mmCIF file of C-alpha atoms in Angstrom:
data_model
loop_
_atom_site.group_PDB
_atom_site.id
_atom_site.type_symbol
_atom_site.label_atom_id
_atom_site.label_comp_id
_atom_site.label_asym_id
_atom_site.label_seq_id
_atom_site.Cartn_x
_atom_site.Cartn_y
_atom_site.Cartn_z
ATOM 1 C CA UNK A 238 45.141 48.780 47.640
ATOM 2 C CA UNK A 239 43.909 48.796 44.074
ATOM 3 C CA UNK A 240 43.197 51.566 41.660
ATOM 4 C CA UNK A 241 41.936 50.372 38.282
ATOM 5 C CA UNK A 242 43.386 51.660 35.028
ATOM 6 C CA UNK A 243 42.402 50.734 31.455
ATOM 7 C CA UNK A 244 45.251 50.283 28.998
ATOM 8 C CA UNK A 245 44.446 53.596 27.337
ATOM 9 C CA UNK A 246 45.248 55.525 30.496
ATOM 10 C CA UNK A 247 44.197 56.136 34.094
ATOM 11 C CA UNK A 248 40.599 57.092 34.792
ATOM 12 C CA UNK A 249 39.849 58.206 38.307
ATOM 13 C CA UNK A 250 37.064 60.324 39.696
ATOM 14 C CA UNK A 251 36.607 61.634 43.200
ATOM 15 C CA UNK A 252 33.216 61.675 44.855
ATOM 16 C CA UNK A 253 33.712 65.393 45.436
ATOM 17 C CA UNK A 254 35.217 66.261 42.082
ATOM 18 C CA UNK A 255 38.827 66.332 43.284
ATOM 19 C CA UNK A 256 41.543 66.225 40.667
ATOM 20 C CA UNK A 257 43.912 63.297 40.225
ATOM 21 C CA UNK A 258 46.707 65.186 41.965
ATOM 22 C CA UNK A 259 44.432 66.076 44.865
ATOM 23 C CA UNK A 260 43.531 62.443 45.378
ATOM 24 C CA UNK A 261 47.174 61.643 45.829
ATOM 25 C CA UNK A 262 47.607 64.201 48.573
ATOM 26 C CA UNK A 263 49.826 63.419 51.553
ATOM 27 C CA UNK A 264 46.731 62.337 53.524
ATOM 28 C CA UNK A 265 45.872 59.702 50.923
ATOM 29 C CA UNK A 266 49.447 58.498 50.640
ATOM 30 C CA UNK A 267 49.744 58.113 54.379
ATOM 31 C CA UNK A 268 46.877 55.620 54.291
ATOM 32 C CA UNK A 269 48.207 53.523 51.422
ATOM 33 C CA UNK A 270 50.923 50.948 50.938
ATOM 34 C CA UNK A 271 50.766 48.591 47.978
ATOM 35 C CA UNK A 272 52.727 45.810 46.416
ATOM 36 C CA UNK A 273 52.707 44.245 42.975
ATOM 37 C CA UNK A 274 50.816 40.950 42.971
ATOM 38 C CA UNK A 275 50.508 38.155 40.429
ATOM 39 C CA UNK A 276 46.750 37.646 40.666
ATOM 40 C CA UNK A 277 45.184 40.842 41.934
ATOM 41 C CA UNK A 278 43.864 43.552 39.712
ATOM 42 C CA UNK A 279 46.321 46.230 38.572
ATOM 43 C CA UNK A 280 46.966 49.110 40.868
ATOM 44 C CA UNK A 281 49.250 52.024 41.493
ATOM 45 C CA UNK A 282 52.378 51.603 43.600
ATOM 46 C CA UNK A 283 52.451 54.571 45.934
ATOM 47 C CA UNK A 284 54.944 55.468 48.642
ATOM 48 C CA UNK A 285 56.029 58.461 50.609
ATOM 49 C CA UNK A 286 59.476 58.542 49.012
ATOM 50 C CA UNK A 287 58.247 60.524 46.046
ATOM 51 C CA UNK A 288 59.346 57.943 43.487
ATOM 52 C CA UNK A 289 57.191 57.564 40.361
ATOM 53 C CA UNK A 290 54.159 55.315 40.664
ATOM 54 C CA UNK A 291 53.577 52.318 38.446
ATOM 55 C CA UNK A 292 50.363 51.416 36.655
ATOM 56 C CA UNK A 293 49.480 47.812 35.842
ATOM 57 C CA UNK A 294 48.886 46.962 32.226
ATOM 58 C CA UNK A 295 45.816 44.733 32.216
ATOM 59 C CA UNK A 296 42.716 46.366 30.790
ATOM 60 C CA UNK A 297 39.999 46.827 33.369
ATOM 61 C CA UNK A 298 36.991 49.073 33.754
ATOM 62 C CA UNK A 299 37.282 51.636 36.543
ATOM 63 C CA UNK A 300 34.717 51.598 39.319
ATOM 64 C CA UNK A 301 33.646 55.045 40.483
ATOM 65 C CA UNK A 302 32.166 55.726 43.905
ATOM 66 C CA UNK A 303 28.766 57.377 43.971
ATOM 67 C CA UNK A 304 28.180 60.873 45.275
ATOM 68 C CA UNK A 305 26.973 59.345 48.534
ATOM 69 C CA UNK A 306 30.424 57.795 49.077
ATOM 70 C CA UNK A 307 29.015 54.309 48.666
ATOM 71 C CA UNK A 308 29.134 51.716 45.936
ATOM 72 C CA UNK A 309 25.833 50.010 45.199
ATOM 73 C CA UNK A 310 25.657 46.264 45.479
ATOM 74 C CA UNK A 311 25.982 44.827 41.955
ATOM 75 C CA UNK A 312 22.704 43.605 40.500
ATOM 76 C CA UNK A 313 24.465 40.527 39.154
ATOM 77 C CA UNK A 314 25.839 38.259 41.873
ATOM 78 C CA UNK A 315 29.609 38.237 42.221
ATOM 79 C CA UNK A 316 29.376 34.443 42.152
ATOM 80 C CA UNK A 317 29.013 34.628 38.379
ATOM 81 C CA UNK A 318 32.322 36.447 38.016
ATOM 82 C CA UNK A 319 35.808 35.147 37.420
ATOM 83 C CA UNK A 320 37.813 35.130 40.702
ATOM 84 C CA UNK A 321 40.182 37.781 39.301
ATOM 85 C CA UNK A 322 37.227 40.153 39.088
ATOM 86 C CA UNK A 323 36.022 39.508 42.632
ATOM 87 C CA UNK A 324 37.257 41.972 45.250
ATOM 88 C CA UNK A 325 37.665 40.297 48.642
ATOM 89 C CA UNK A 326 38.330 42.499 51.667
ATOM 90 C CA UNK A 327 40.138 40.536 54.395
ATOM 91 C CA UNK A 328 40.284 41.923 57.931
ATOM 92 C CA UNK A 329 42.466 40.285 60.549
ATOM 93 C CA UNK A 330 44.833 39.558 57.674
ATOM 94 C CA UNK A 331 48.023 39.420 59.756
ATOM 95 C CA UNK A 332 46.654 37.057 62.404
ATOM 96 C CA UNK A 333 47.537 33.408 62.817
ATOM 97 C CA UNK A 334 44.815 32.225 60.432
ATOM 98 C CA UNK A 335 44.343 35.474 58.501
ATOM 99 C CA UNK A 336 47.717 35.395 56.771
ATOM 100 C CA UNK A 337 47.033 31.867 55.525
ATOM 101 C CA UNK A 338 43.591 32.927 54.300
ATOM 102 C CA UNK A 339 45.145 35.797 52.330
ATOM 103 C CA UNK A 340 47.649 33.406 50.774
ATOM 104 C CA UNK A 341 44.932 30.889 49.880
ATOM 105 C CA UNK A 342 42.627 33.480 48.341
ATOM 106 C CA UNK A 343 45.392 35.021 46.220
ATOM 107 C CA UNK A 344 46.466 31.563 45.058
ATOM 108 C CA UNK A 345 42.912 31.016 43.830
ATOM 109 C CA UNK A 346 43.084 34.201 41.800
ATOM 110 C CA UNK A 347 40.876 36.527 43.851
ATOM 111 C CA UNK A 348 41.687 40.225 44.033
ATOM 112 C CA UNK A 349 42.516 40.379 47.739
ATOM 113 C CA UNK A 350 42.572 43.609 49.697
ATOM 114 C CA UNK A 351 44.181 42.875 53.054
ATOM 115 C CA UNK A 352 43.451 45.365 55.825
ATOM 116 C CA UNK A 353 46.239 45.596 58.392
ATOM 117 C CA UNK A 354 47.459 47.799 61.211
ATOM 118 C CA UNK A 355 50.504 49.954 60.554
ATOM 119 C CA UNK A 356 52.224 47.983 63.301
ATOM 120 C CA UNK A 357 50.921 44.427 63.265
ATOM 121 C CA UNK A 358 51.837 41.187 64.971
ATOM 122 C CA UNK A 359 52.321 40.452 68.655
ATOM 123 C CA UNK A 360 52.633 43.776 70.491
ATOM 124 C CA UNK A 361 52.968 45.570 67.144
ATOM 125 C CA UNK A 362 56.417 44.154 66.404
ATOM 126 C CA UNK A 363 55.922 44.113 62.603
ATOM 127 C CA UNK A 364 56.561 47.250 60.552
ATOM 128 C CA UNK A 365 54.766 48.202 57.348
ATOM 129 C CA UNK A 366 57.525 46.608 55.292
ATOM 130 C CA UNK A 367 57.253 43.405 57.331
ATOM 131 C CA UNK A 368 53.513 43.327 56.710
ATOM 132 C CA UNK A 369 53.900 43.963 52.984
ATOM 133 C CA UNK A 370 56.351 41.088 52.794
ATOM 134 C CA UNK A 371 54.120 38.809 54.863
ATOM 135 C CA UNK A 372 51.075 39.543 52.709
ATOM 136 C CA UNK A 373 52.907 39.431 49.392
ATOM 137 C CA UNK A 374 50.349 38.713 46.692
ATOM 138 C CA UNK A 375 47.634 40.944 48.148
ATOM 139 C CA UNK A 376 46.884 44.646 47.974
ATOM 140 C CA UNK A 377 47.626 45.882 51.481
ATOM 141 C CA UNK A 378 45.526 48.662 52.980
ATOM 142 C CA UNK A 379 46.752 50.039 56.289
ATOM 143 C CA UNK A 380 43.831 51.098 58.448
ATOM 144 C CA UNK A 381 42.177 50.685 61.855
ATOM 145 C CA UNK A 382 39.257 48.258 62.090
ATOM 146 C CA UNK A 383 38.431 49.492 65.586
ATOM 147 C CA UNK A 384 37.508 52.926 64.183
ATOM 148 C CA UNK A 385 34.579 52.811 61.765
ATOM 149 C CA UNK A 386 35.179 56.274 60.322
ATOM 150 C CA UNK A 387 38.820 55.490 59.601
ATOM 151 C CA UNK A 388 37.984 52.108 58.094
ATOM 152 C CA UNK A 389 35.266 53.545 55.849
ATOM 153 C CA UNK A 390 37.635 56.281 54.638
ATOM 154 C CA UNK A 391 40.285 53.681 53.839
ATOM 155 C CA UNK A 392 37.831 51.529 51.886
ATOM 156 C CA UNK A 393 36.471 54.595 50.072
ATOM 157 C CA UNK A 394 40.012 55.557 49.049
ATOM 158 C CA UNK A 395 40.384 52.181 47.354
ATOM 159 C CA UNK A 396 38.105 53.440 44.613
ATOM 160 C CA UNK A 397 36.642 49.998 43.999
ATOM 161 C CA UNK A 398 33.558 48.124 45.085
ATOM 162 C CA UNK A 399 33.804 45.270 47.574
ATOM 163 C CA UNK A 400 32.186 41.936 46.755
ATOM 164 C CA UNK A 401 33.045 39.854 49.805
ATOM 165 C CA UNK A 402 34.334 40.552 53.305
ATOM 166 C CA UNK A 403 36.285 37.809 55.085
ATOM 167 C CA UNK A 404 36.813 38.447 58.791
ATOM 168 C CA UNK A 405 39.590 36.619 60.610
ATOM 169 C CA UNK A 406 39.525 39.057 63.502
ATOM 170 C CA UNK A 407 39.989 37.695 67.015
ATOM 171 C CA UNK A 408 40.812 39.334 70.306
ATOM 172 C CA UNK A 409 44.525 39.278 71.012
ATOM 173 C CA UNK A 410 44.301 37.807 74.497
ATOM 174 C CA UNK A 411 40.658 37.092 75.355
ATOM 175 C CA UNK A 412 40.479 39.907 77.900
ATOM 176 C CA UNK A 413 37.042 41.336 78.635
ATOM 177 C CA UNK A 414 37.395 44.728 76.930
ATOM 178 C CA UNK A 415 39.554 43.404 74.106
ATOM 179 C CA UNK A 416 36.971 40.727 73.345
ATOM 180 C CA UNK A 417 34.169 43.245 72.921
ATOM 181 C CA UNK A 418 36.392 45.706 71.055
ATOM 182 C CA UNK A 419 37.584 43.129 68.518
ATOM 183 C CA UNK A 420 35.310 40.062 68.430
ATOM 184 C CA UNK A 421 32.239 42.260 68.364
ATOM 185 C CA UNK A 422 32.798 45.935 67.556
ATOM 186 C CA UNK A 423 35.711 45.756 65.106
ATOM 187 C CA UNK A 424 34.060 42.836 63.325
ATOM 188 C CA UNK A 425 30.823 44.811 63.115
ATOM 189 C CA UNK A 426 32.744 47.796 61.737
ATOM 190 C CA UNK A 427 34.038 45.525 58.981
ATOM 191 C CA UNK A 428 30.493 44.469 58.146
ATOM 192 C CA UNK A 429 29.213 48.048 58.077
ATOM 193 C CA UNK A 430 32.111 49.308 55.946
ATOM 194 C CA UNK A 431 31.917 46.346 53.603
ATOM 195 C CA UNK A 432 28.168 46.724 53.113
ATOM 196 C CA UNK A 433 28.523 50.454 52.482
ATOM 197 C CA UNK A 434 30.841 49.763 49.571
ATOM 198 C CA UNK A 435 28.933 46.920 47.971
ATOM 199 C CA UNK A 436 29.708 43.685 49.835
ATOM 200 C CA UNK A 437 26.970 41.098 49.424
ATOM 201 C CA UNK A 438 28.631 38.217 51.274
ATOM 202 C CA UNK A 439 30.414 38.016 54.638
ATOM 203 C CA UNK A 440 32.583 35.096 55.730
ATOM 204 C CA UNK A 441 33.139 35.054 59.488
ATOM 205 C CA UNK A 442 35.834 33.079 61.281
ATOM 206 C CA UNK A 443 34.216 32.312 64.627
ATOM 207 C CA UNK A 444 34.917 29.400 67.014
ATOM 208 C CA UNK A 445 33.202 26.125 67.853
ATOM 209 C CA UNK A 446 33.298 26.933 71.570
ATOM 210 C CA UNK A 447 30.644 29.652 71.206
ATOM 211 C CA UNK A 448 28.021 26.894 71.270
ATOM 212 C CA UNK A 449 28.558 26.732 75.040
ATOM 213 C CA UNK A 450 29.311 30.356 75.962
ATOM 214 C CA UNK A 451 30.853 30.891 79.389
ATOM 215 C CA UNK A 452 33.522 33.447 78.416
ATOM 216 C CA UNK A 453 33.388 37.070 77.300
ATOM 217 C CA UNK A 454 34.955 36.506 73.887
ATOM 218 C CA UNK A 455 32.378 33.793 73.197
ATOM 219 C CA UNK A 456 29.511 36.119 74.111
ATOM 220 C CA UNK A 457 30.996 38.863 71.937
ATOM 221 C CA UNK A 458 31.299 36.519 68.959
ATOM 222 C CA UNK A 459 27.739 35.255 69.424
ATOM 223 C CA UNK A 460 26.354 38.782 69.534
ATOM 224 C CA UNK A 461 27.945 39.570 66.197
ATOM 225 C CA UNK A 462 26.851 36.240 64.708
ATOM 226 C CA UNK A 463 23.245 37.089 65.610
ATOM 227 C CA UNK A 464 23.485 40.520 63.997
ATOM 228 C CA UNK A 465 25.067 39.030 60.876
ATOM 229 C CA UNK A 466 22.206 36.553 60.524
ATOM 230 C CA UNK A 467 19.678 39.324 61.036
ATOM 231 C CA UNK A 468 21.316 41.334 58.261
ATOM 232 C CA UNK A 469 20.790 38.427 55.867
ATOM 233 C CA UNK A 470 17.199 37.940 57.011
ATOM 234 C CA UNK A 471 16.367 41.569 56.275
ATOM 235 C CA UNK A 472 18.140 41.682 52.889
ATOM 236 C CA UNK A 473 17.781 38.677 50.609
ATOM 237 C CA UNK A 474 20.601 40.049 48.463
ATOM 238 C CA UNK A 475 23.059 39.562 51.318
ATOM 239 C CA UNK A 476 24.488 36.253 52.529
ATOM 240 C CA UNK A 477 26.939 34.931 55.099
ATOM 241 C CA UNK A 478 29.033 31.904 56.042
ATOM 242 C CA UNK A 479 29.960 31.425 59.707
ATOM 243 C CA UNK A 480 32.953 29.132 60.170
ATOM 244 C CA UNK A 481 33.400 27.584 63.615
ATOM 245 C CA UNK A 482 36.696 25.660 63.730
ATOM 246 C CA UNK A 483 37.830 23.337 66.493
ATOM 247 C CA UNK A 484 41.286 23.573 68.089
ATOM 248 C CA UNK A 485 44.281 24.900 66.146
ATOM 249 C CA UNK A 486 47.497 22.903 65.995
ATOM 250 C CA UNK A 487 49.538 25.633 67.667
ATOM 251 C CA UNK A 488 47.347 25.513 70.789
ATOM 252 C CA UNK A 489 48.353 21.869 71.254
ATOM 253 C CA UNK A 490 52.068 22.260 70.565
ATOM 254 C CA UNK A 491 53.153 24.030 73.725
ATOM 255 C CA UNK A 492 54.560 20.912 75.393
ATOM 256 C CA UNK A 493 56.489 19.442 72.470
ATOM 257 C CA UNK A 494 59.854 20.822 73.575
ATOM 258 C CA UNK A 495 59.228 19.812 77.192
ATOM 259 C CA UNK A 496 58.549 16.204 76.231
ATOM 260 C CA UNK A 497 61.528 16.233 73.883
ATOM 261 C CA UNK A 498 63.713 17.319 76.813
ATOM 262 C CA UNK A 499 62.453 14.474 78.978
ATOM 263 C CA UNK A 500 59.928 16.459 81.024
ATOM 264 C CA UNK A 501 56.491 15.024 81.878
ATOM 265 C CA UNK A 502 53.423 15.878 79.826
ATOM 266 C CA UNK A 503 51.078 18.010 81.942
ATOM 267 C CA UNK A 504 47.336 17.363 81.810
ATOM 268 C CA UNK A 505 44.305 17.989 83.970
ATOM 269 C CA UNK A 506 42.524 15.148 85.717
ATOM 270 C CA UNK A 507 42.997 11.815 84.007
ATOM 271 C CA UNK A 508 43.645 13.459 80.631
ATOM 272 C CA UNK A 509 40.218 12.460 79.360
ATOM 273 C CA UNK A 510 38.166 15.463 80.433
ATOM 274 C CA UNK A 511 37.990 16.793 76.881
ATOM 275 C CA UNK A 512 38.827 16.000 73.271
ATOM 276 C CA UNK A 513 39.200 17.809 69.962
ATOM 277 C CA UNK A 514 39.664 17.303 66.228
ATOM 278 C CA UNK A 515 42.378 19.904 65.565
ATOM 279 C CA UNK A 516 42.727 21.510 62.154
ATOM 280 C CA UNK A 517 45.807 23.000 60.517
ATOM 281 C CA UNK A 518 45.976 26.630 59.474
ATOM 282 C CA UNK A 519 46.362 25.648 55.801
ATOM 283 C CA UNK A 520 43.315 23.371 55.836
ATOM 284 C CA UNK A 521 41.207 25.944 57.663
ATOM 285 C CA UNK A 522 42.263 28.664 55.234
ATOM 286 C CA UNK A 523 41.224 26.418 52.357
ATOM 287 C CA UNK A 524 37.809 25.809 53.940
ATOM 288 C CA UNK A 525 37.299 29.551 54.493
ATOM 289 C CA UNK A 526 38.218 30.227 50.865
ATOM 290 C CA UNK A 527 35.637 27.616 49.804
ATOM 291 C CA UNK A 528 33.007 29.734 51.574
ATOM 292 C CA UNK A 529 33.501 32.636 49.175
ATOM 293 C CA UNK A 530 31.882 30.942 46.188
ATOM 294 C CA UNK A 531 30.353 27.599 47.155
ATOM 295 C CA UNK A 532 26.544 27.666 47.216
ATOM 296 C CA UNK A 533 26.274 24.939 49.871
ATOM 297 C CA UNK A 534 27.954 27.233 52.388
ATOM 298 C CA UNK A 535 25.585 30.174 51.944
ATOM 299 C CA UNK A 536 23.749 31.269 55.125
ATOM 300 C CA UNK A 537 25.208 28.364 57.078
ATOM 301 C CA UNK A 538 26.894 27.937 60.450
ATOM 302 C CA UNK A 539 29.765 25.608 59.657
ATOM 303 C CA UNK A 540 31.577 23.763 62.459
ATOM 304 C CA UNK A 541 34.747 22.203 61.109
ATOM 305 C CA UNK A 542 37.582 20.055 62.406
ATOM 306 C CA UNK A 543 40.610 18.336 60.962
ATOM 307 C CA UNK A 544 40.937 14.745 59.728
ATOM 308 C CA UNK A 545 41.024 11.696 61.975
ATOM 309 C CA UNK A 546 39.476 10.786 65.313
ATOM 310 C CA UNK A 547 38.968 13.141 68.215
ATOM 311 C CA UNK A 548 41.971 13.117 70.549
ATOM 312 C CA UNK A 549 42.073 13.590 74.312
ATOM 313 C CA UNK A 550 45.060 15.249 76.029
ATOM 314 C CA UNK A 551 46.113 11.776 77.199
ATOM 315 C CA UNK A 552 46.178 10.518 73.601
ATOM 316 C CA UNK A 553 48.026 13.629 72.450
ATOM 317 C CA UNK A 554 50.671 13.052 75.108
ATOM 318 C CA UNK A 555 51.034 9.375 74.215
ATOM 319 C CA UNK A 556 51.481 10.362 70.585
ATOM 320 C CA UNK A 557 54.255 12.779 71.503
ATOM 321 C CA UNK A 558 56.157 10.277 73.618
ATOM 322 C CA UNK A 559 55.946 7.706 70.821
ATOM 323 C CA UNK A 560 57.363 10.203 68.325
ATOM 324 C CA UNK A 561 60.323 11.084 70.567
ATOM 325 C CA UNK A 562 60.885 7.435 71.511
ATOM 326 C CA UNK A 563 60.478 7.924 75.243
ATOM 327 C CA UNK A 564 58.478 6.136 77.920
ATOM 328 C CA UNK A 565 55.254 8.092 78.648
ATOM 329 C CA UNK A 566 55.483 10.224 81.765
ATOM 330 C CA UNK A 567 52.504 12.333 82.836
ATOM 331 C CA UNK A 568 51.893 14.983 85.456
ATOM 332 C CA UNK A 569 48.210 14.933 86.377
ATOM 333 C CA UNK A 570 46.919 18.198 87.825
ATOM 334 C CA UNK A 571 43.569 18.217 89.670
ATOM 335 C CA UNK A 572 41.137 20.520 87.860
ATOM 336 C CA UNK A 573 39.960 21.721 91.274
ATOM 337 C CA UNK A 574 43.179 23.731 91.579
ATOM 338 C CA UNK A 575 42.001 25.938 88.731
ATOM 339 C CA UNK A 576 38.553 26.271 90.280
ATOM 340 C CA UNK A 577 40.141 27.523 93.519
ATOM 341 C CA UNK A 578 42.370 29.990 91.640
ATOM 342 C CA UNK A 579 39.439 31.356 89.639
ATOM 343 C CA UNK A 580 37.308 31.748 92.749
ATOM 344 C CA UNK A 581 40.121 33.637 94.480
ATOM 345 C CA UNK A 582 40.640 35.918 91.469
ATOM 346 C CA UNK A 583 36.901 36.629 91.221
ATOM 347 C CA UNK A 584 37.001 37.699 94.866
ATOM 348 C CA UNK A 585 39.986 39.984 94.254
ATOM 349 C CA UNK A 586 38.292 41.594 91.251
ATOM 350 C CA UNK A 587 35.607 42.975 93.574
ATOM 351 C CA UNK A 588 38.355 44.831 95.434
ATOM 352 C CA UNK A 589 40.756 45.440 92.538
ATOM 353 C CA UNK A 590 38.774 45.819 89.269
ATOM 354 C CA UNK A 591 42.052 46.002 87.334
ATOM 355 C CA UNK A 592 42.378 42.224 87.855
ATOM 356 C CA UNK A 593 39.318 41.600 85.671
ATOM 357 C CA UNK A 594 41.365 40.274 82.758
ATOM 358 C CA UNK A 595 43.496 38.039 85.010
ATOM 359 C CA UNK A 596 40.312 36.403 86.277
ATOM 360 C CA UNK A 597 39.060 36.006 82.710
ATOM 361 C CA UNK A 598 42.336 34.379 81.639
ATOM 362 C CA UNK A 599 41.919 31.851 84.428
ATOM 363 C CA UNK A 600 38.419 31.053 83.205
ATOM 364 C CA UNK A 601 39.694 30.632 79.652
ATOM 365 C CA UNK A 602 42.322 28.171 80.847
ATOM 366 C CA UNK A 603 39.730 26.275 82.857
ATOM 367 C CA UNK A 604 37.367 26.141 79.885
ATOM 368 C CA UNK A 605 39.928 24.639 77.514
ATOM 369 C CA UNK A 606 41.120 22.199 80.162
ATOM 370 C CA UNK A 607 37.674 20.654 80.569
ATOM 371 C CA UNK A 608 35.521 21.456 77.519
ATOM 372 C CA UNK A 609 35.802 19.548 74.253
ATOM 373 C CA UNK A 610 36.199 21.366 70.950
ATOM 374 C CA UNK A 611 33.522 19.267 69.286
ATOM 375 C CA UNK A 612 29.834 19.567 68.372
ATOM 376 C CA UNK A 613 27.750 20.098 71.496
ATOM 377 C CA UNK A 614 24.445 18.266 71.653
ATOM 378 C CA UNK A 615 22.125 20.282 73.942
ATOM 379 C CA UNK A 616 19.606 17.426 74.085
ATOM 380 C CA UNK A 617 22.060 14.883 75.497
ATOM 381 C CA UNK A 618 24.263 17.437 77.229
ATOM 382 C CA UNK A 619 27.332 15.827 75.661
ATOM 383 C CA UNK A 620 29.906 16.517 72.989
ATOM 384 C CA UNK A 621 29.645 14.434 69.821
ATOM 385 C CA UNK A 622 32.856 13.614 67.983
ATOM 386 C CA UNK A 623 31.053 11.714 65.241
ATOM 387 C CA UNK A 624 28.865 14.713 64.438
ATOM 388 C CA UNK A 625 31.865 17.047 64.147
ATOM 389 C CA UNK A 626 32.760 17.438 60.440
ATOM 390 C CA UNK A 627 36.312 16.793 59.244
ATOM 391 C CA UNK A 628 38.179 18.601 56.497
ATOM 392 C CA UNK A 629 41.657 18.580 55.021
ATOM 393 C CA UNK A 630 44.674 16.290 55.124
ATOM 394 C CA UNK A 631 47.041 17.627 57.773
ATOM 395 C CA UNK A 632 47.124 15.598 60.983
ATOM 396 C CA UNK A 633 48.269 16.499 64.478
ATOM 397 C CA UNK A 634 50.903 13.775 64.284
ATOM 398 C CA UNK A 635 52.340 15.413 61.144
ATOM 399 C CA UNK A 636 52.421 18.723 63.014
ATOM 400 C CA UNK A 637 54.190 17.222 66.033
ATOM 401 C CA UNK A 638 56.799 15.623 63.766
ATOM 402 C CA UNK A 639 57.434 18.942 62.046
ATOM 403 C CA UNK A 640 57.757 20.823 65.346
ATOM 404 C CA UNK A 641 60.184 18.215 66.709
ATOM 405 C CA UNK A 642 62.422 18.854 63.701
ATOM 406 C CA UNK A 643 61.906 22.574 63.126
ATOM 407 C CA UNK A 644 60.631 24.000 66.404
ATOM 408 C CA UNK A 645 57.582 26.232 66.951
ATOM 409 C CA UNK A 646 58.727 29.087 64.698
ATOM 410 C CA UNK A 647 55.630 30.733 63.234
ATOM 411 C CA UNK A 648 53.407 28.941 65.738
ATOM 412 C CA UNK A 649 54.013 31.184 68.741
ATOM 413 C CA UNK A 650 50.972 31.821 70.927
ATOM 414 C CA UNK A 651 52.102 35.369 71.731
ATOM 415 C CA UNK A 652 49.509 37.369 73.661
ATOM 416 C CA UNK A 653 47.130 34.387 73.580
ATOM 417 C CA UNK A 654 49.351 32.411 75.950
ATOM 418 C CA UNK A 655 47.429 31.554 79.106
ATOM 419 C CA UNK A 656 50.129 29.681 81.033
#
């Protein structure tokens, strides 16, 4: 969280005329945790321990919220500013991709405000201190993106305008309610709060699979995408970039240890039902950061994959066996088994509604077992690997080699595990 201070002393004004001491009431402190960063704008270090706060030394002009508790969108585009003067609000900052996006943006010199839950990570295992350490280099604002009022209050308490919102939000497990709560509503809350405090550009991390929506999280993402585009259509001073990546490396690394231990590689059908051009978290974070300032990414839907050819599960398995120096051994599972399981679960849901998410998880597994993470051509009814853009340098083979040496630490699927 950042509070600006010129070298001559702190200047801070409340929208309701509160004094400096009133602004730092226990309510305000409870919403704030900050850490010194090398690139972000100066700010106060505040904690509940009662220790003195610290004020950064670089001279900056304070930004004061209007009486209406909003900050007007700057008349001059943020794209003409130096990155250090551009305030980027990142939501979903502690997620698998979000933490890499925060790191990339801070390395490029942006003033990053990372919104995080007080207990983040899988099942809330990370404390505030863990989050501050994980997001070192950013100003961390603890809030709740699922509650618009809370989020707006947190952003208002920052005391600065927002130039860009980057959303890396994604439902934790793909369940029906969680998908609509996070992929749609929480993401929309971030748009509303960002716009209220000046944001004129929104970068959305979506997914390439929304082009063929059969799952709830895909429908939720598409609904927000449509509303984001409409926002830009109605206000020519507002822009967006929608990033639709292909598969992530971690989603393809679940069988590395099994193959290493001599177990067969499991695949559906003949292993050629689908293909993907996976992209690393670092490369994707770099692409998302490009979307903040690059003109060619304004008001665009941007599918993106990693370098190299599209790989089928069969080819991924063969690659793994080659790396471990073992003879390929595959276990081919008929896809019809999943169809039967899904049909049975759908039947049970009619009797036991609480099984709704279990049925959805089955559908998610079935989708990824048979659908390619590539550009879908509605005219031909086929996926097109050649039309799927590539970006970055990290390859799946490099990832497999690293996991064989170091394990899957930091690549855990957590609540997103289907099987």
